Amino acid sequence: HVYIIDRNFNVQQFLAYDGGRVTHMKQIKQRNILVTIGEDEPVASTPIIKIWDLDKQDKSKGAPTCSRIIKVEHNKKPFPVSTFAVLENMSQIAIGLANGIVILIRGDLSRDRYIKQKIIHEDEEPVTGREENRNTILFIVTTNKVMTYNTTGRSPSIIDEQGCGLGCAIMSDTTHDMVIAKDEAIYFYTPDGRGPCFVYEGTKTSVIWFKFYLIIVSPPASQPTRLTVSTRPALSLGANNTTSPATPKSPTYELTKVTIFDTVNKFIAYVGNFSQGVRTITCEWGAVYILGMDGKLYRLEEKDTPTKLELLFKKNLYQLAINLAHSQKYDDASISEIFKKYGDHLYNSKADYDAAMAQYIRTIGQLEPSYVIRKFLDAQRIHNLVNYLQELHAHGLANADHTTLLINCYTKLKDVARLDQFIKTDNELTFDLETAIKVCRQAGYYEHAVYLAKKFEEHDLYLKIQIEDVQDYENALEYIRKLGPFEADRNLQKYGKVLLNHLAQPTTKLLIDLCTGNLFVQPPNDAETSSPTVVVPSYPQFLQFAVPTEAPILRVASPPRLSKEKTVPAYKPPSVRIFMSLFVDQPNYLIQFLEQVSEKRWGEFGVSRRSVESFENKDDDEGSHSSKEGQDNIEAEEKKAVWNTLLELYLSEAYLPPVVNMKDTKGRKNGAPGSFSVATETERVKERLVRKDKALKLLKEEEIQYDTNQALVLCHLAQFDEGIVYLYEKLRMYEDILRFYMAKDNTEKVIQALKKYGPHDQSLYPLTLTYFSSSPTTLASSTSELLQILDYIDSHNLLPPLQVVQALSRNSVATLEMVKGYMGRRIEGERKECEADRKLIASYREETEKRRKEIEELKTSARIFQVIKCTGCNSSLDLPAVHFLCRHSYHQRCLIDSDRECPQCAIQHRMIQEVRRTQEANADKHELFFEQLEESEDGFSVIADYFSKNTMAFAKLID
């Protein structure tokens, strides 16, 4: 009979073999089919295979429908079946007999179709195990060997020369490996051969596979067996944690031990002793059922994972707990918590700091790093802490504080090799760069700080270390040059003064290249960041020309193209004024800087010799007029600032090289650290003359737009006479030139200036006369010059006599004897002029009287015309004729009908009328009169002219 039991232990039975017995059976997992092997007769007979469809009931028999009956046939005497295996798809069944024969049955076994039986192995040893994996590889196990047979091949192949007893071979459901239990160990086999094994000594009677557990049934033994895989105490899977369902005091004649081994986590999960023996073990409904020889059924239930873990924690079996959590697919946070407990156990209970740190490292990403760091800081276990911090950085989870702590640990341990390995790595950056550089600087490891700053293009930090810490000014300067114009501009503003104090000449050269557009752009970097140009006060503090620049350097997207014919900068040079203050201790180099910048950027005298355009301006040809005008104004202010500063440097004695003894200058070179270069007295004098010549040349260049007033102040401060005179002349301040020479009591220069500028400004003559008569000494030394001036004034009629007398009489030094000749000539000339004026007045009166009489005549008397020729055609006058009062007569035919006045006098009359209309119109234009009055040097002459020519206009004003 076959008995079917459900979860509630309801039993259903049916007769499978009439008169015989069931020896083997297996239920197909994928389909509700039961395969049984049995005998129909009580005496040994041929085995019969029956296939039962459990879903179809035969109502007449009250049993499932038997869909197929297969008789196992072979040519020899029937032997009982020792083992069998069937594929889940019901395509193959392998039968192993006790006489060593293995029969393979192939075909559609679930249906009544043709099948084929084949003997694939025949030997003297009985078959003790037979299993098929999902790849149709048949494992054949006898008492002496283990073989594999590919059901599509020809003959079995031996993979081991040792077999096992009946019931000691089983197929693993998880890995589909063959598991064979031998006295010395448990072996796993793959189709390729023997795999891993677990040493478990003792006789085994059977093995069963449940989930990933291997259930081992062992007979009574005189010595206790042991499993070398794990010596830890076993764990019971039973609900009540009992290790034996039998009473210990009962007799142990049939004592059987059941051991359940966890093949994944490698430990014994359960050990139980059954005093009455075990009939069979089956696994169903998630539990293990053990049927004892005494008829009792025992159920072993697997504890849930949290309970297992708690038991492991109590026994401090953390490694097993970790393996168990992994096998149960616990999340990272839960597994990390186990590692933390394991680490705490090793740290607190075992004081095994190295092992504890190994566990804490495995919590990275889940456990707060400060928890671990605090423990190992307190214990002064720096080596372990270093390992943890390194792993923290390797996982990319370190913050700035972790980087600081790690580098501090390296420096405290003086472990330069590991510091090099951490810093000088080619891998991706795993730490906070700025923090690492900062800590290396603080610890004095400048080489590592410089390495990081340079590698990751932290330009600011690199220069800060090189200049402030290492004082490697040469490398810093070269680095700035390679950065391109934008970064060079920013960093030179920051470090330019320091670099000038130590490397004056190279720094000046770099500044010249930058400000003239010759510091060519390097290929741009995406990590670069731009910052605005910082405007600093100009060099001369008392000169108010420093204004913010509106033209910062423009970054470009590609390197400049260089031409052999000329070089055009690919960026707009920065303002020169920004860098003037850097030269506060290096005036000589400031002169060099400004001279070369002005020459290369604008031409020697400010005339632009090449175009300086940014890429932005090149693409904006239609820029607004106001924008261009603004740029022009900025450029003009830039030039003016340069020229003003240069002029100050040329003229100021303070900026000349100091004079020292020759022995003091030994070994010193121009440009070495220090405030100024040095020179001998001769060199100083020569340098002064050279600079004065440059200053005068600068002042006289018409293209240079310097501040004239400021230049004049500088020339006065420097007592630069040539410059003062030139600027006075440029400003047409001729009186100031004369007074300048008078202050120096230079009579010769006074006379030269008077002759040169007197024709442009008559006020110079009274001033000169006053100067000559200012003191007896001056008058005595310049009497002849005074007389020459008087003759010149007289000959050119430059001054009225009264003004000359007033000028000479201010200081009561000049005598009448000196001006007697001049006064005589002037009085005689004025007398003659007065006489001529009287005669002219008389003639005007006479003519006026004559005109009045003529007008009266025309009003009161008739005019007799005696003209005999026509005025128009000059022929004899005949009638009809036209006579005009102006005594002109014409043929009537010579006149136009519209002519009502004499054609000959009409033009003159119209001119007079036009003048009169103009005068009357101007009578209301007072601003014109006052404008002429202000512009004229002799206002009285303007008024007199108006009276003489605008009588009618003034008459109208009076009316």
Coordinates of N, CA and C in Angstrom, one line a residue, residues 18 54 71 84 97 167 196 204 250 304 312 343 389 422 426 433-434 507 716 764 769 812 831 849 899 911 923 945:
D18 N -0.6 -5.5 -5.9 CA -1.4 -6.6 -5.4 C -0.6 -7.8 -5.1
L54 N -1.6 11.8 -9.4 CA -2.3 12.1 -8.2 C -3.5 13.1 -8.4
K71 N 7.9 -2.5 -16.8 CA 8.6 -3.6 -16.2 C 10.0 -3.6 -16.5
F84 N 17.1 4.3 -7.2 CA 16.7 4.8 -8.6 C 16.6 6.3 -8.6
L97 N 20.4 -1.9 -9.5 CA 20.0 -3.2 -8.9 C 21.1 -3.6 -7.9
G167 N 22.4 4.1 0.7 CA 21.8 5.2 1.4 C 22.7 6.3 1.8
P196 N 35.2 19.7 -2.7 CA 35.6 19.8 -1.2 C 35.0 18.7 -0.4
K204 N 28.3 6.0 8.8 CA 27.0 6.6 8.5 C 26.1 5.6 7.8
S250 N 17.4 5.5 29.3 CA 16.8 4.3 28.6 C 18.0 3.5 28.1
D304 N 14.0 30.7 13.4 CA 14.1 31.8 12.5 C 15.5 32.4 12.7
L312 N 23.9 32.7 18.7 CA 25.3 32.9 18.3 C 26.0 34.0 19.1
G343 N 33.6 43.4 16.6 CA 34.7 44.2 16.9 C 34.7 44.7 18.4
L389 N 41.6 54.7 9.0 CA 41.5 56.0 8.2 C 41.8 55.8 6.8
F422 N 50.2 57.6 0.4 CA 48.8 58.3 0.5 C 48.7 59.5 -0.3
D426 N 48.5 57.7 -7.9 CA 48.0 57.9 -9.2 C 46.5 57.6 -9.3
L433 N 41.4 67.7 -0.6 CA 42.7 68.2 -1.1 C 43.2 69.3 -0.3
E434 N 42.3 70.3 -0.1 CA 42.7 71.5 0.6 C 43.2 71.2 2.1
T507 N 61.2 89.2 -12.1 CA 59.8 89.6 -11.8 C 59.4 90.8 -12.7
H716 N 58.9 121.9 -10.4 CA 59.2 122.9 -9.4 C 59.8 122.2 -8.2
L764 N 54.1 142.0 -20.9 CA 55.4 141.6 -20.4 C 56.4 142.9 -20.4
L769 N 60.1 146.4 -17.5 CA 60.5 147.8 -17.1 C 60.5 147.9 -15.6
S812 N 61.0 154.1 -7.8 CA 61.8 155.4 -7.6 C 63.3 155.2 -7.8
R831 N 51.9 164.8 -30.7 CA 51.5 166.1 -31.2 C 51.1 166.1 -32.7
E849 N 29.0 169.7 -44.2 CA 28.3 170.9 -44.5 C 27.9 171.0 -46.0
D899 N 12.3 149.8 -63.6 CA 13.4 150.6 -63.0 C 12.8 151.9 -62.6
M911 N 23.4 148.6 -51.3 CA 24.4 148.3 -50.3 C 24.2 149.1 -49.0
A923 N 20.9 145.9 -33.5 CA 20.6 146.7 -32.3 C 20.0 145.9 -31.2
D945 N 34.0 152.0 -32.3 CA 33.7 151.5 -33.6 C 32.2 151.3 -33.8

